[in-house]
Amino acid sequence: MEEMPNPKGGITYWWTCKFPFKDASAKRYVGGIGIDITDWKQAEAALQESEEKYRNLVELAPEPIVVHRRGDVVYANPSCVAFFGAEKREDLVGKPVLQFVHPDDHEVFRKRNREMTEKGTTVPLRSERFVNLDGQVVDVEVVATPIMYENLPSVMVLFRDITERKRAEEAFQRYAKNLGLLHRDLEISNREANLYLDILTHDIGNTENVSNLYADLLIESLDGEAAGYAKKLQRSVQKSIEILGTVSTIRRIHRTKTELKPTDLDAAVRGVMSDYPTSIFLYNGANYQVQADDLLPVVFDNLIGNAIKFGGADVEIAIRIEEDDGFVRVSVEDTGPGIPDDDK
């Protein structure tokens, strides 16, 4: 091979072959053949540069990389040497690659190798277990691909330690399982508590109704101060009935999954007003669609019912609806004297 400067200031590489020969008069000459191999030399240099960069990249990679051929390790980068607890590369090179794979994963390892050999394609990422030099089992994620190493078909394996991630996943699964058991126990306890409260409120309600009937009989049969005490007793019983009703409503709120939906506010107000046909209402109506649940009429009924109950037959109830910064304010006011001190 010869190198010759070219007019462009570069170097042209020639492959040459020289040979002696004679002409018809037996005069001696020297002949030669030259082939321009500049492109080939440039490609060879680029390939060497690329291989050098690739070797440096593999050597400096933070993830472990190992190359094996015909079942034996032929290369391990520094990260791989450290992963397996070796002191130097030679502690791994030459050893059977299966020595570093958990026995339960040997068959899968062989199957993936056969797949790469037959198809010449990369096998996908999967979880396996490797064993380092001191016998410790480590969970890893592995991907492998066929390569040419030292001009011979080989397999390059890239992997990463996922032990901490596996521990975190297992801890999360245990937590989720325990949380599910706790949720189940809470549901059972809640059902039992609700059953007990249902029975209790039903029995209390029956007792209060009977007490209210007896109070009616006392009021009819007594006169004067004694009748007044009987009326107070009846009001207390009725108040207890109302409280029990409020408790039932609150329990229904907590037991029922509230779902907000578009609600015609005017229709909700007028629906409650229609339950009190003899009462006097001051209400001009309002055209508002609001997000509310099915308990909205219960709230209005409580406000209007209390106004009528404590305001008397001639009480006037004013209902005003005003919009305020994206919200709707509903006010219920009455002209009654308020709740008597004896009923507070």
CSV table of C-alpha atoms in Angstrom, one decimal, residues 21-243:
chain,number,residue,atom,x,y,z
A,21,PHE,CA,8.9,-8.6,-17.2
A,22,LYS,CA,10.8,-8.7,-20.6
A,23,ASP,CA,9.8,-7.6,-24.0
A,24,ALA,CA,10.4,-9.4,-27.2
A,25,SER,CA,14.0,-8.2,-27.4
A,26,ALA,CA,14.6,-9.6,-23.9
A,27,LYS,CA,14.8,-6.1,-22.5
A,28,ARG,CA,13.9,-6.0,-18.8
A,29,TYR,CA,11.1,-3.8,-17.4
A,30,VAL,CA,9.1,-3.3,-14.2
A,31,GLY,CA,5.3,-3.3,-14.4
A,32,GLY,CA,2.8,-2.5,-11.8
A,33,ILE,CA,-1.0,-2.3,-11.0
A,34,GLY,CA,-2.4,0.3,-8.7
A,35,ILE,CA,-5.9,0.3,-7.1
A,36,ASP,CA,-7.3,3.4,-5.4
A,37,ILE,CA,-8.4,2.2,-1.9
A,38,THR,CA,-8.9,5.6,-0.4
A,39,ASP,CA,-12.6,5.0,0.2
A,40,TRP,CA,-12.0,1.6,1.8
A,41,LYS,CA,-9.3,3.1,4.1
A,42,GLN,CA,-11.6,5.9,5.2
A,43,ALA,CA,-14.4,3.5,5.9
A,44,GLU,CA,-12.0,1.3,7.9
A,45,ALA,CA,-10.9,4.3,9.9
A,46,ALA,CA,-14.5,5.4,10.5
A,47,LEU,CA,-15.3,1.9,11.6
A,48,GLN,CA,-12.4,1.8,14.0
A,49,GLU,CA,-13.4,5.1,15.4
A,50,SER,CA,-17.0,3.9,15.9
A,51,GLU,CA,-15.9,0.7,17.5
A,52,GLU,CA,-13.6,2.7,19.9
A,53,LYS,CA,-16.5,5.0,20.8
A,54,TYR,CA,-18.8,2.0,21.4
A,55,ARG,CA,-16.2,0.3,23.6
A,56,ASN,CA,-15.8,3.4,25.6
A,57,LEU,CA,-19.6,3.8,25.9
A,58,VAL,CA,-19.9,0.2,27.2
A,59,GLU,CA,-17.0,0.5,29.5
A,60,LEU,CA,-18.4,3.7,31.1
A,61,ALA,CA,-22.0,2.6,31.2
A,62,PRO,CA,-23.5,2.9,34.7
A,63,GLU,CA,-25.6,-0.2,34.0
A,64,PRO,CA,-24.0,-3.7,34.1
A,65,ILE,CA,-23.3,-5.2,30.6
A,66,VAL,CA,-22.0,-8.7,30.0
A,67,VAL,CA,-21.2,-10.6,26.8
A,68,HIS,CA,-21.3,-14.4,26.6
A,69,ARG,CA,-20.5,-16.8,23.8
A,70,ARG,CA,-21.3,-20.5,23.7
A,71,GLY,CA,-22.3,-20.4,27.3
A,72,ASP,CA,-19.2,-18.7,28.7
A,73,VAL,CA,-18.6,-15.1,29.8
A,74,VAL,CA,-16.2,-13.3,27.4
A,75,TYR,CA,-16.6,-9.7,28.5
A,76,ALA,CA,-17.9,-7.8,31.5
A,77,ASN,CA,-17.9,-4.0,31.9
A,78,PRO,CA,-16.8,-2.4,35.3
A,79,SER,CA,-20.4,-2.0,36.4
A,80,CYS,CA,-21.0,-5.7,35.9
A,81,VAL,CA,-17.8,-6.6,37.8
A,82,ALA,CA,-19.0,-4.5,40.7
A,83,PHE,CA,-22.5,-5.9,40.5
A,84,PHE,CA,-21.4,-9.5,40.9
A,85,GLY,CA,-19.0,-8.6,43.7
A,86,ALA,CA,-15.8,-9.4,41.7
A,87,GLU,CA,-12.5,-7.7,42.2
A,88,LYS,CA,-11.5,-7.7,38.5
A,89,ARG,CA,-12.9,-8.6,35.1
A,90,GLU,CA,-10.9,-11.9,35.0
A,91,ASP,CA,-13.0,-13.1,38.0
A,92,LEU,CA,-16.0,-13.4,35.6
A,93,VAL,CA,-14.5,-14.0,32.1
A,94,GLY,CA,-14.3,-17.7,31.2
A,95,LYS,CA,-16.9,-18.8,33.7
A,96,PRO,CA,-20.2,-20.4,32.6
A,97,VAL,CA,-22.9,-17.7,32.3
A,98,LEU,CA,-25.5,-20.0,33.9
A,99,GLN,CA,-23.4,-19.8,37.1
A,100,PHE,CA,-24.7,-16.3,37.6
A,101,VAL,CA,-28.4,-17.1,36.8
A,102,HIS,CA,-30.8,-18.5,39.5
A,103,PRO,CA,-31.4,-22.2,38.9
A,104,ASP,CA,-35.2,-21.6,38.6
A,105,ASP,CA,-34.5,-19.3,35.7
A,106,HIS,CA,-32.1,-21.5,33.7
A,107,GLU,CA,-34.8,-22.9,31.4
A,108,VAL,CA,-36.1,-19.4,30.6
A,109,PHE,CA,-32.5,-18.2,30.0
A,110,ARG,CA,-31.8,-21.1,27.6
A,111,LYS,CA,-35.1,-20.5,25.7
A,112,ARG,CA,-34.3,-16.8,25.2
A,113,ASN,CA,-30.8,-17.7,23.9
A,114,ARG,CA,-32.3,-20.2,21.4
A,115,GLU,CA,-34.8,-17.5,20.3
A,116,MET,CA,-31.9,-15.0,19.6
A,117,THR,CA,-29.8,-17.7,17.8
A,118,GLU,CA,-32.7,-18.8,15.6
A,119,LYS,CA,-34.2,-15.4,14.8
A,120,GLY,CA,-31.2,-13.1,15.3
A,121,THR,CA,-33.4,-10.6,17.1
A,122,THR,CA,-33.4,-8.8,20.5
A,123,VAL,CA,-35.4,-10.5,23.2
A,124,PRO,CA,-37.7,-8.2,25.2
A,125,LEU,CA,-37.2,-6.8,28.7
A,126,ARG,CA,-38.1,-9.2,31.5
A,127,SER,CA,-37.5,-9.9,35.1
A,128,GLU,CA,-35.0,-12.6,36.2
A,129,ARG,CA,-32.9,-13.5,39.2
A,130,PHE,CA,-29.1,-13.4,39.1
A,131,VAL,CA,-26.7,-14.8,41.7
A,132,ASN,CA,-23.5,-12.9,42.5
A,133,LEU,CA,-20.2,-14.4,43.6
A,134,ASP,CA,-21.1,-14.6,47.3
A,135,GLY,CA,-24.4,-16.5,46.5
A,136,GLN,CA,-26.8,-13.5,47.0
A,137,VAL,CA,-29.9,-13.6,44.8
A,138,VAL,CA,-30.7,-10.3,43.1
A,139,ASP,CA,-33.8,-9.3,41.2
A,140,VAL,CA,-32.9,-7.8,37.8
A,141,GLU,CA,-34.5,-6.6,34.6
A,142,VAL,CA,-32.8,-8.1,31.6
A,143,VAL,CA,-32.6,-7.4,27.9
A,144,ALA,CA,-30.3,-9.3,25.5
A,145,THR,CA,-29.3,-8.9,21.9
A,146,PRO,CA,-27.1,-10.9,19.5
A,147,ILE,CA,-23.9,-9.1,18.5
A,148,MET,CA,-20.5,-9.8,16.8
A,149,TYR,CA,-17.7,-9.7,19.4
A,150,GLU,CA,-14.1,-10.4,18.4
A,151,ASN,CA,-15.5,-11.3,15.0
A,152,LEU,CA,-17.6,-14.2,16.5
A,153,PRO,CA,-21.4,-14.4,17.1
A,154,SER,CA,-22.1,-13.5,20.8
A,155,VAL,CA,-24.8,-12.3,23.0
A,156,MET,CA,-24.8,-9.0,24.9
A,157,VAL,CA,-26.9,-8.7,28.0
A,158,LEU,CA,-27.8,-5.5,29.7
A,159,PHE,CA,-29.5,-5.6,33.1
A,160,ARG,CA,-30.3,-3.5,36.2
A,161,ASP,CA,-30.8,-4.2,39.8
A,162,ILE,CA,-34.5,-3.9,40.7
A,163,THR,CA,-34.3,-5.3,44.2
A,164,GLU,CA,-35.4,-2.1,46.0
A,165,ARG,CA,-38.3,-1.7,43.5
A,166,LYS,CA,-39.4,-5.3,44.1
A,167,ARG,CA,-39.4,-4.7,47.8
A,168,ALA,CA,-41.4,-1.5,47.4
A,169,GLU,CA,-43.9,-3.3,45.2
A,170,GLU,CA,-44.2,-6.2,47.7
A,171,ALA,CA,-44.7,-3.7,50.6
A,172,PHE,CA,-47.3,-1.9,48.6
A,173,GLN,CA,-49.1,-5.1,47.8
A,174,ARG,CA,-49.1,-6.0,51.5
A,175,TYR,CA,-50.4,-2.5,52.4
A,176,ALA,CA,-53.1,-2.8,49.8
A,177,LYS,CA,-54.1,-6.2,51.1
A,178,ASN,CA,-54.2,-5.0,54.7
A,179,LEU,CA,-56.1,-1.9,53.6
A,180,GLY,CA,-58.7,-4.1,51.8
A,181,LEU,CA,-59.1,-6.3,55.0
A,182,LEU,CA,-59.5,-3.1,57.1
A,183,HIS,CA,-62.0,-1.7,54.7
A,184,ARG,CA,-64.0,-5.0,54.8
A,185,ASP,CA,-64.0,-5.0,58.6
A,186,LEU,CA,-65.1,-1.4,58.6
A,187,GLU,CA,-68.0,-2.2,56.2
A,188,ILE,CA,-69.0,-5.1,58.5
A,189,SER,CA,-68.9,-2.9,61.6
A,190,ASN,CA,-70.7,-0.1,59.8
A,191,ARG,CA,-73.5,-2.5,58.7
A,192,GLU,CA,-73.8,-3.9,62.2
A,193,ALA,CA,-73.9,-0.3,63.7
A,194,ASN,CA,-76.5,0.8,61.2
A,195,LEU,CA,-78.7,-2.3,61.9
A,196,TYR,CA,-78.4,-1.5,65.6
A,197,LEU,CA,-79.3,2.1,65.1
A,198,ASP,CA,-82.2,1.2,62.8
A,199,ILE,CA,-83.7,-1.0,65.5
A,200,LEU,CA,-83.0,1.6,68.2
A,201,THR,CA,-84.5,4.5,66.3
A,202,HIS,CA,-87.5,2.4,65.4
A,203,ASP,CA,-88.1,1.4,69.0
A,204,ILE,CA,-87.6,4.9,70.3
A,205,GLY,CA,-90.0,6.2,67.6
A,206,ASN,CA,-92.6,3.8,68.7
A,207,THR,CA,-92.1,4.7,72.3
A,208,GLU,CA,-92.4,8.4,71.5
A,209,ASN,CA,-95.6,7.9,69.5
A,210,VAL,CA,-97.1,6.1,72.5
A,211,SER,CA,-95.9,8.8,74.9
A,212,ASN,CA,-97.5,11.5,72.6
A,213,LEU,CA,-100.8,9.6,72.7
A,214,TYR,CA,-100.7,9.4,76.5
A,215,ALA,CA,-99.9,13.1,76.6
A,216,ASP,CA,-103.0,13.8,74.5
A,217,LEU,CA,-105.1,11.9,77.0
A,218,LEU,CA,-103.6,13.7,79.9
A,219,ILE,CA,-104.3,17.1,78.3
A,220,GLU,CA,-107.9,16.1,77.8
A,221,SER,CA,-108.4,14.8,81.3
A,222,LEU,CA,-106.5,17.5,83.3
A,223,ASP,CA,-107.2,21.2,83.9
A,224,GLY,CA,-105.3,24.2,85.0
A,225,GLU,CA,-101.6,24.0,85.9
A,226,ALA,CA,-101.6,20.2,85.5
A,227,ALA,CA,-102.8,20.5,81.9
A,228,GLY,CA,-100.0,23.0,81.3
A,229,TYR,CA,-97.4,20.5,82.5
A,230,ALA,CA,-99.0,17.9,80.2
A,231,LYS,CA,-98.7,20.2,77.2
A,232,LYS,CA,-95.1,20.9,78.0
A,233,LEU,CA,-94.5,17.1,78.3
A,234,GLN,CA,-96.2,16.7,74.9
A,235,ARG,CA,-94.0,19.4,73.3
A,236,SER,CA,-90.9,17.7,74.7
A,237,VAL,CA,-92.0,14.4,73.2
A,238,GLN,CA,-92.7,16.1,69.9
A,239,LYS,CA,-89.3,17.8,70.0
A,240,SER,CA,-87.7,14.4,70.6
A,241,ILE,CA,-89.6,13.0,67.6
A,242,GLU,CA,-88.2,15.9,65.5
A,243,ILE,CA,-84.7,15.3,66.8
